[in-house]
Amino acid sequence: AVLKSKYSNKHPDVINTKKRISMLRAQVKRDGGSAAAGEEALAGMSPVARTLRTQVNEIKVQIQQLKSENESLKQAASGLDAEIGAMPLKQQELTQISRDYTNVRQSYERLLAAKEDASLQSSLVRSQKSSQFRIVDPPSKPVVPAGPPRLIVAVAGVFAGIASFLLIPIALFFLNDSYKFRSEVEDELGVPVIGVIPPMRTPAALVAGRRAGATSILASVVSMLAGSVIIFLAL
């Protein structure tokens, strides 16, 4: 009664006291009529002996309680041993559960992404249905290209080639530092020129000169035509 006034029925002291009371009652029932004789014997003892006898009885009850607790602890230890032995299996089950959870989660994420894509596509389809388009002027392929003007560019390339063909020799003539006229010698030296020896043109030199001139003209024409064709094709 004192313990219940302080603690609840689940407190360890209350539980142990109840067990002790139960064991004492069981012991009284086992003893039967010897209990009354024991009480009479206790009544005839001295207070010290009575106290010791009471303590001995309580120690016996505690011993019985400890034995029962020992049995329960043994049973609990056996259960723990069985659980420890089953731990690898439980670990495998936990691994399998974790793997299944991962697979289910990935499947859920894929389905969620597919659902979002489907929602987006359906919204786009609804928006396209709401807006109607009509072609007013269909596109047509032009007959003549808009640009660039290839013929004009080709003609310009031909004229540029002719101009460069004519201007390059003139530029080389004027860039040469040698004396080209009699007046240049007289102005430079300050003395009159008495006579000029013309170049000696032999038949072989005339043939070689004509051949070189024809080769240069042919090369110039070919290069000019090739440049024009390249420009025309590039455009």
Short mmCIF file of N, CA, C and O in Angstrom, two decimals, residues 82-173:
data_model
loop_
_atom_site.label_atom_id
_atom_site.label_comp_id
_atom_site.label_asym_id
_atom_site.label_seq_id
_atom_site.Cartn_x
_atom_site.Cartn_y
_atom_site.Cartn_z
N ALA A 82 19.08 -17.36 -29.78
CA ALA A 82 18.38 -17.73 -31.02
C ALA A 82 18.30 -16.54 -31.98
O ALA A 82 18.49 -16.66 -33.19
N GLU A 83 18.04 -15.34 -31.41
CA GLU A 83 17.98 -14.15 -32.27
C GLU A 83 19.34 -13.83 -32.87
O GLU A 83 19.45 -13.42 -34.03
N ILE A 84 20.42 -14.01 -32.05
CA ILE A 84 21.77 -13.77 -32.58
C ILE A 84 22.10 -14.74 -33.70
O ILE A 84 22.71 -14.39 -34.72
N GLY A 85 21.67 -15.99 -33.54
CA GLY A 85 21.90 -16.95 -34.60
C GLY A 85 21.12 -16.62 -35.87
O GLY A 85 21.55 -16.94 -36.98
N ALA A 86 19.97 -15.97 -35.70
CA ALA A 86 19.15 -15.61 -36.87
C ALA A 86 19.51 -14.26 -37.45
O ALA A 86 18.87 -13.83 -38.41
N MET A 87 20.51 -13.58 -36.86
CA MET A 87 20.87 -12.25 -37.36
C MET A 87 21.35 -12.25 -38.81
O MET A 87 21.01 -11.35 -39.59
N PRO A 88 22.20 -13.22 -39.27
CA PRO A 88 22.59 -13.20 -40.70
C PRO A 88 21.39 -13.27 -41.63
O PRO A 88 21.34 -12.59 -42.65
N LEU A 89 20.41 -14.11 -41.25
CA LEU A 89 19.21 -14.19 -42.08
C LEU A 89 18.46 -12.86 -42.09
O LEU A 89 17.99 -12.40 -43.15
N LYS A 90 18.39 -12.24 -40.92
CA LYS A 90 17.71 -10.94 -40.86
C LYS A 90 18.48 -9.89 -41.64
O LYS A 90 17.90 -8.99 -42.26
N GLN A 91 19.84 -9.99 -41.61
CA GLN A 91 20.63 -9.05 -42.40
C GLN A 91 20.36 -9.23 -43.90
O GLN A 91 20.24 -8.26 -44.64
N GLN A 92 20.26 -10.49 -44.33
CA GLN A 92 19.93 -10.75 -45.73
C GLN A 92 18.54 -10.22 -46.07
O GLN A 92 18.33 -9.62 -47.14
N GLU A 93 17.60 -10.43 -45.14
CA GLU A 93 16.26 -9.92 -45.39
C GLU A 93 16.27 -8.39 -45.47
O GLU A 93 15.60 -7.79 -46.33
N LEU A 94 17.07 -7.75 -44.59
CA LEU A 94 17.15 -6.29 -44.61
C LEU A 94 17.77 -5.80 -45.92
O LEU A 94 17.32 -4.82 -46.52
N THR A 95 18.82 -6.53 -46.38
CA THR A 95 19.44 -6.15 -47.66
C THR A 95 18.46 -6.28 -48.81
O THR A 95 18.36 -5.41 -49.69
N GLN A 96 17.70 -7.39 -48.80
CA GLN A 96 16.70 -7.59 -49.85
C GLN A 96 15.63 -6.51 -49.80
O GLN A 96 15.21 -5.98 -50.85
N ILE A 97 15.21 -6.16 -48.59
CA ILE A 97 14.19 -5.11 -48.45
C ILE A 97 14.72 -3.77 -48.95
O ILE A 97 14.03 -3.01 -49.63
N SER A 98 16.00 -3.48 -48.60
CA SER A 98 16.60 -2.22 -49.07
C SER A 98 16.70 -2.19 -50.58
O SER A 98 16.41 -1.17 -51.23
N ARG A 99 17.10 -3.33 -51.18
CA ARG A 99 17.19 -3.40 -52.65
C ARG A 99 15.81 -3.22 -53.28
O ARG A 99 15.66 -2.48 -54.27
N ASP A 100 14.82 -3.89 -52.70
CA ASP A 100 13.46 -3.74 -53.25
C ASP A 100 12.97 -2.30 -53.11
O ASP A 100 12.32 -1.76 -54.03
N TYR A 101 13.31 -1.67 -51.98
CA TYR A 101 12.91 -0.28 -51.78
C TYR A 101 13.56 0.64 -52.81
O TYR A 101 12.92 1.54 -53.37
N THR A 102 14.85 0.38 -53.09
CA THR A 102 15.54 1.20 -54.10
C THR A 102 14.91 1.04 -55.47
O THR A 102 14.69 2.01 -56.20
N ASN A 103 14.61 -0.21 -55.84
CA ASN A 103 13.98 -0.46 -57.14
C ASN A 103 12.61 0.20 -57.23
O ASN A 103 12.26 0.82 -58.26
N VAL A 104 11.84 0.07 -56.16
CA VAL A 104 10.51 0.68 -56.16
C VAL A 104 10.61 2.20 -56.25
O VAL A 104 9.84 2.86 -56.95
N ARG A 105 11.60 2.76 -55.54
CA ARG A 105 11.76 4.22 -55.58
C ARG A 105 12.16 4.69 -56.97
O ARG A 105 11.65 5.71 -57.46
N GLN A 106 13.08 3.97 -57.62
CA GLN A 106 13.47 4.34 -58.99
C GLN A 106 12.27 4.23 -59.94
O GLN A 106 12.08 5.11 -60.80
N SER A 107 11.50 3.17 -59.80
CA SER A 107 10.32 3.03 -60.65
C SER A 107 9.33 4.17 -60.40
O SER A 107 8.75 4.72 -61.35
N TYR A 108 9.19 4.54 -59.13
CA TYR A 108 8.29 5.66 -58.81
C TYR A 108 8.79 6.96 -59.43
O TYR A 108 7.99 7.74 -59.98
N GLU A 109 10.10 7.21 -59.36
CA GLU A 109 10.64 8.44 -59.95
C GLU A 109 10.45 8.45 -61.46
O GLU A 109 10.12 9.49 -62.05
N ARG A 110 10.67 7.27 -62.12
CA ARG A 110 10.46 7.22 -63.56
C ARG A 110 8.99 7.48 -63.91
O ARG A 110 8.68 8.23 -64.85
N LEU A 111 8.09 6.86 -63.16
CA LEU A 111 6.67 7.07 -63.42
C LEU A 111 6.28 8.52 -63.17
O LEU A 111 5.46 9.10 -63.91
N LEU A 112 6.86 9.13 -62.13
CA LEU A 112 6.56 10.53 -61.85
C LEU A 112 7.04 11.44 -62.97
O LEU A 112 6.33 12.36 -63.40
N ALA A 113 8.26 11.16 -63.49
CA ALA A 113 8.77 11.96 -64.62
C ALA A 113 7.91 11.77 -65.86
O ALA A 113 7.61 12.73 -66.58
N ALA A 114 7.49 10.51 -66.11
CA ALA A 114 6.62 10.26 -67.27
C ALA A 114 5.28 10.97 -67.11
O ALA A 114 4.73 11.51 -68.08
N LYS A 115 4.77 11.00 -65.88
CA LYS A 115 3.52 11.70 -65.64
C LYS A 115 3.66 13.19 -65.89
O LYS A 115 2.79 13.82 -66.51
N GLU A 116 4.77 13.78 -65.44
CA GLU A 116 4.99 15.21 -65.68
C GLU A 116 5.13 15.50 -67.16
O GLU A 116 4.59 16.49 -67.67
N ASP A 117 5.86 14.61 -67.90
CA ASP A 117 5.98 14.81 -69.35
C ASP A 117 4.62 14.71 -70.03
O ASP A 117 4.30 15.50 -70.94
N ALA A 118 3.82 13.73 -69.61
CA ALA A 118 2.49 13.59 -70.21
C ALA A 118 1.62 14.81 -69.92
O ALA A 118 0.89 15.29 -70.80
N SER A 119 1.71 15.34 -68.70
CA SER A 119 0.95 16.53 -68.36
C SER A 119 1.38 17.72 -69.21
O SER A 119 0.55 18.50 -69.70
N LEU A 120 2.71 17.86 -69.39
CA LEU A 120 3.22 18.96 -70.20
C LEU A 120 2.77 18.83 -71.65
O LEU A 120 2.35 19.81 -72.29
N GLN A 121 2.85 17.60 -72.21
CA GLN A 121 2.43 17.40 -73.58
C GLN A 121 0.94 17.65 -73.76
O GLN A 121 0.52 18.26 -74.76
N SER A 122 0.14 17.19 -72.81
CA SER A 122 -1.30 17.44 -72.90
C SER A 122 -1.62 18.92 -72.83
O SER A 122 -2.49 19.42 -73.56
N SER A 123 -0.90 19.66 -71.97
CA SER A 123 -1.11 21.10 -71.89
C SER A 123 -0.71 21.80 -73.19
O SER A 123 -1.39 22.71 -73.67
N LEU A 124 0.40 21.31 -73.81
CA LEU A 124 0.81 21.88 -75.09
C LEU A 124 -0.22 21.59 -76.18
O LEU A 124 -0.53 22.45 -77.02
N VAL A 125 -0.75 20.36 -76.18
CA VAL A 125 -1.77 20.02 -77.17
C VAL A 125 -3.01 20.88 -76.99
O VAL A 125 -3.59 21.38 -77.96
N ARG A 126 -3.42 21.10 -75.75
CA ARG A 126 -4.59 21.95 -75.50
C ARG A 126 -4.34 23.38 -75.94
O ARG A 126 -5.21 24.03 -76.52
N SER A 127 -3.13 23.88 -75.67
CA SER A 127 -2.82 25.25 -76.09
C SER A 127 -2.77 25.36 -77.61
O SER A 127 -3.18 26.37 -78.19
N GLN A 128 -2.25 24.31 -78.31
CA GLN A 128 -2.22 24.35 -79.76
C GLN A 128 -3.61 24.25 -80.35
O GLN A 128 -3.90 24.85 -81.39
N LYS A 129 -4.47 23.48 -79.71
CA LYS A 129 -5.84 23.40 -80.21
C LYS A 129 -6.56 24.74 -80.06
O LYS A 129 -7.40 25.10 -80.89
N SER A 130 -6.25 25.45 -79.00
CA SER A 130 -6.92 26.73 -78.78
C SER A 130 -6.50 27.79 -79.79
O SER A 130 -7.25 28.72 -80.07
N SER A 131 -5.27 27.70 -80.32
CA SER A 131 -4.78 28.69 -81.28
C SER A 131 -4.75 28.07 -82.67
O SER A 131 -4.06 27.08 -82.90
N GLN A 132 -5.51 28.62 -83.63
CA GLN A 132 -5.60 28.12 -85.00
C GLN A 132 -4.75 29.01 -85.90
O GLN A 132 -4.78 30.24 -85.81
N PHE A 133 -3.97 28.39 -86.80
CA PHE A 133 -3.11 29.11 -87.74
C PHE A 133 -3.60 28.81 -89.16
O PHE A 133 -3.95 27.68 -89.49
N ARG A 134 -3.54 29.85 -90.01
CA ARG A 134 -3.94 29.72 -91.40
C ARG A 134 -2.90 30.39 -92.27
O ARG A 134 -2.51 31.54 -92.02
N ILE A 135 -2.44 29.68 -93.32
CA ILE A 135 -1.43 30.21 -94.22
C ILE A 135 -2.11 31.14 -95.21
O ILE A 135 -2.98 30.72 -95.99
N VAL A 136 -1.73 32.41 -95.19
CA VAL A 136 -2.32 33.40 -96.09
C VAL A 136 -1.63 33.37 -97.44
O VAL A 136 -2.29 33.30 -98.50
N ASP A 137 -0.30 33.41 -97.47
CA ASP A 137 0.45 33.43 -98.72
C ASP A 137 1.46 32.29 -98.67
O ASP A 137 2.46 32.37 -97.95
N PRO A 138 1.23 31.20 -99.41
CA PRO A 138 2.19 30.09 -99.35
C PRO A 138 3.52 30.48 -99.95
O PRO A 138 3.58 31.29 -100.90
N PRO A 139 4.64 29.94 -99.44
CA PRO A 139 5.95 30.30 -99.99
C PRO A 139 6.16 29.68 -101.36
O PRO A 139 5.64 28.62 -101.68
N SER A 140 6.92 30.38 -102.21
CA SER A 140 7.23 29.92 -103.56
C SER A 140 8.72 30.01 -103.80
O SER A 140 9.38 30.94 -103.30
N LYS A 141 9.24 29.08 -104.57
CA LYS A 141 10.66 29.05 -104.88
C LYS A 141 10.97 30.06 -105.98
O LYS A 141 10.34 30.05 -107.04
N PRO A 142 11.95 30.96 -105.76
CA PRO A 142 12.26 31.96 -106.79
C PRO A 142 12.90 31.31 -108.01
O PRO A 142 13.65 30.34 -107.90
N VAL A 143 12.59 31.89 -109.19
CA VAL A 143 13.16 31.36 -110.44
C VAL A 143 14.61 31.80 -110.60
O VAL A 143 15.48 31.02 -110.98
N VAL A 144 14.88 33.06 -110.33
CA VAL A 144 16.22 33.63 -110.46
C VAL A 144 16.75 33.89 -109.06
O VAL A 144 16.04 34.46 -108.23
N PRO A 145 17.99 33.48 -108.78
CA PRO A 145 18.53 33.76 -107.45
C PRO A 145 18.67 35.26 -107.19
O PRO A 145 18.97 36.04 -108.10
N ALA A 146 18.47 35.63 -105.94
CA ALA A 146 18.53 37.04 -105.58
C ALA A 146 19.95 37.59 -105.64
O ALA A 146 20.17 38.78 -105.86
N GLY A 147 20.91 36.78 -105.46
CA GLY A 147 22.30 37.24 -105.48
C GLY A 147 23.24 36.12 -105.11
O GLY A 147 22.81 35.04 -104.68
N PRO A 148 24.52 36.35 -105.31
CA PRO A 148 25.14 37.54 -105.92
C PRO A 148 25.11 37.48 -107.44
O PRO A 148 24.92 36.40 -108.01
N PRO A 149 25.30 38.59 -108.15
CA PRO A 149 25.30 38.58 -109.63
C PRO A 149 26.57 37.94 -110.17
O PRO A 149 27.63 38.57 -110.23
N ARG A 150 26.49 36.68 -110.57
CA ARG A 150 27.69 35.94 -110.96
C ARG A 150 28.30 36.48 -112.25
O ARG A 150 29.52 36.55 -112.40
N LEU A 151 27.46 36.85 -113.18
CA LEU A 151 27.98 37.33 -114.47
C LEU A 151 28.78 38.61 -114.29
O LEU A 151 29.88 38.77 -114.83
N ILE A 152 28.25 39.51 -113.49
CA ILE A 152 28.95 40.78 -113.25
C ILE A 152 30.27 40.52 -112.54
O ILE A 152 31.32 41.11 -112.85
N VAL A 153 30.23 39.62 -111.56
CA VAL A 153 31.46 39.33 -110.83
C VAL A 153 32.49 38.68 -111.75
O VAL A 153 33.69 38.97 -111.69
N ALA A 154 32.02 37.77 -112.67
CA ALA A 154 32.95 37.14 -113.59
C ALA A 154 33.56 38.16 -114.56
O ALA A 154 34.77 38.14 -114.83
N VAL A 155 32.74 39.05 -115.10
CA VAL A 155 33.26 40.09 -116.00
C VAL A 155 34.24 40.98 -115.27
O VAL A 155 35.31 41.36 -115.80
N ALA A 156 33.89 41.34 -114.03
CA ALA A 156 34.80 42.17 -113.24
C ALA A 156 36.12 41.44 -113.01
O ALA A 156 37.21 42.04 -113.03
N GLY A 157 36.05 40.12 -112.78
CA GLY A 157 37.29 39.37 -112.60
C GLY A 157 38.13 39.34 -113.86
O GLY A 157 39.36 39.44 -113.80
N VAL A 158 37.46 39.24 -115.05
CA VAL A 158 38.21 39.25 -116.32
C VAL A 158 38.91 40.59 -116.51
O VAL A 158 40.11 40.66 -116.86
N PHE A 159 38.17 41.68 -116.28
CA PHE A 159 38.78 43.00 -116.45
C PHE A 159 39.90 43.23 -115.42
O PHE A 159 40.91 43.86 -115.72
N ALA A 160 39.70 42.72 -114.20
CA ALA A 160 40.76 42.85 -113.21
C ALA A 160 42.00 42.09 -113.63
O ALA A 160 43.14 42.55 -113.44
N GLY A 161 41.81 40.90 -114.25
CA GLY A 161 42.97 40.15 -114.74
C GLY A 161 43.68 40.87 -115.87
O GLY A 161 44.92 40.91 -115.92
N ILE A 162 42.90 41.46 -116.80
CA ILE A 162 43.53 42.19 -117.91
C ILE A 162 44.29 43.40 -117.39
O ILE A 162 45.41 43.71 -117.81
N ALA A 163 43.67 44.11 -116.44
CA ALA A 163 44.33 45.29 -115.89
C ALA A 163 45.62 44.91 -115.19
O ALA A 163 46.66 45.58 -115.33
N SER A 164 45.58 43.83 -114.39
CA SER A 164 46.81 43.40 -113.73
C SER A 164 47.84 42.93 -114.74
O SER A 164 49.04 43.16 -114.57
N PHE A 165 47.38 42.30 -115.87
CA PHE A 165 48.30 41.85 -116.90
C PHE A 165 49.00 43.03 -117.57
O PHE A 165 50.17 42.94 -117.95
N LEU A 166 48.28 44.13 -117.70
CA LEU A 166 48.88 45.31 -118.34
C LEU A 166 49.67 46.17 -117.37
O LEU A 166 50.68 46.78 -117.75
N LEU A 167 49.21 46.26 -116.14
CA LEU A 167 49.85 47.18 -115.20
C LEU A 167 51.12 46.60 -114.59
O LEU A 167 52.02 47.36 -114.23
N ILE A 168 51.21 45.29 -114.45
CA ILE A 168 52.40 44.72 -113.82
C ILE A 168 53.65 44.98 -114.65
O ILE A 168 54.69 45.42 -114.11
N PRO A 169 53.67 44.79 -115.98
CA PRO A 169 54.89 45.13 -116.74
C PRO A 169 55.25 46.61 -116.70
O PRO A 169 56.42 46.98 -116.61
N ILE A 170 54.22 47.48 -116.75
CA ILE A 170 54.49 48.92 -116.66
C ILE A 170 55.10 49.26 -115.33
O ILE A 170 56.07 50.05 -115.22
N ALA A 171 54.56 48.65 -114.25
CA ALA A 171 55.11 48.93 -112.93
C ALA A 171 56.54 48.42 -112.83
O ALA A 171 57.42 49.09 -112.26
N LEU A 172 56.80 47.23 -113.39
CA LEU A 172 58.17 46.72 -113.36
C LEU A 172 59.12 47.59 -114.18
O LEU A 172 60.29 47.77 -113.84
N PHE A 173 58.61 48.15 -115.29
CA PHE A 173 59.44 49.02 -116.13
C PHE A 173 59.87 50.27 -115.38
O PHE A 173 61.02 50.69 -115.40
#
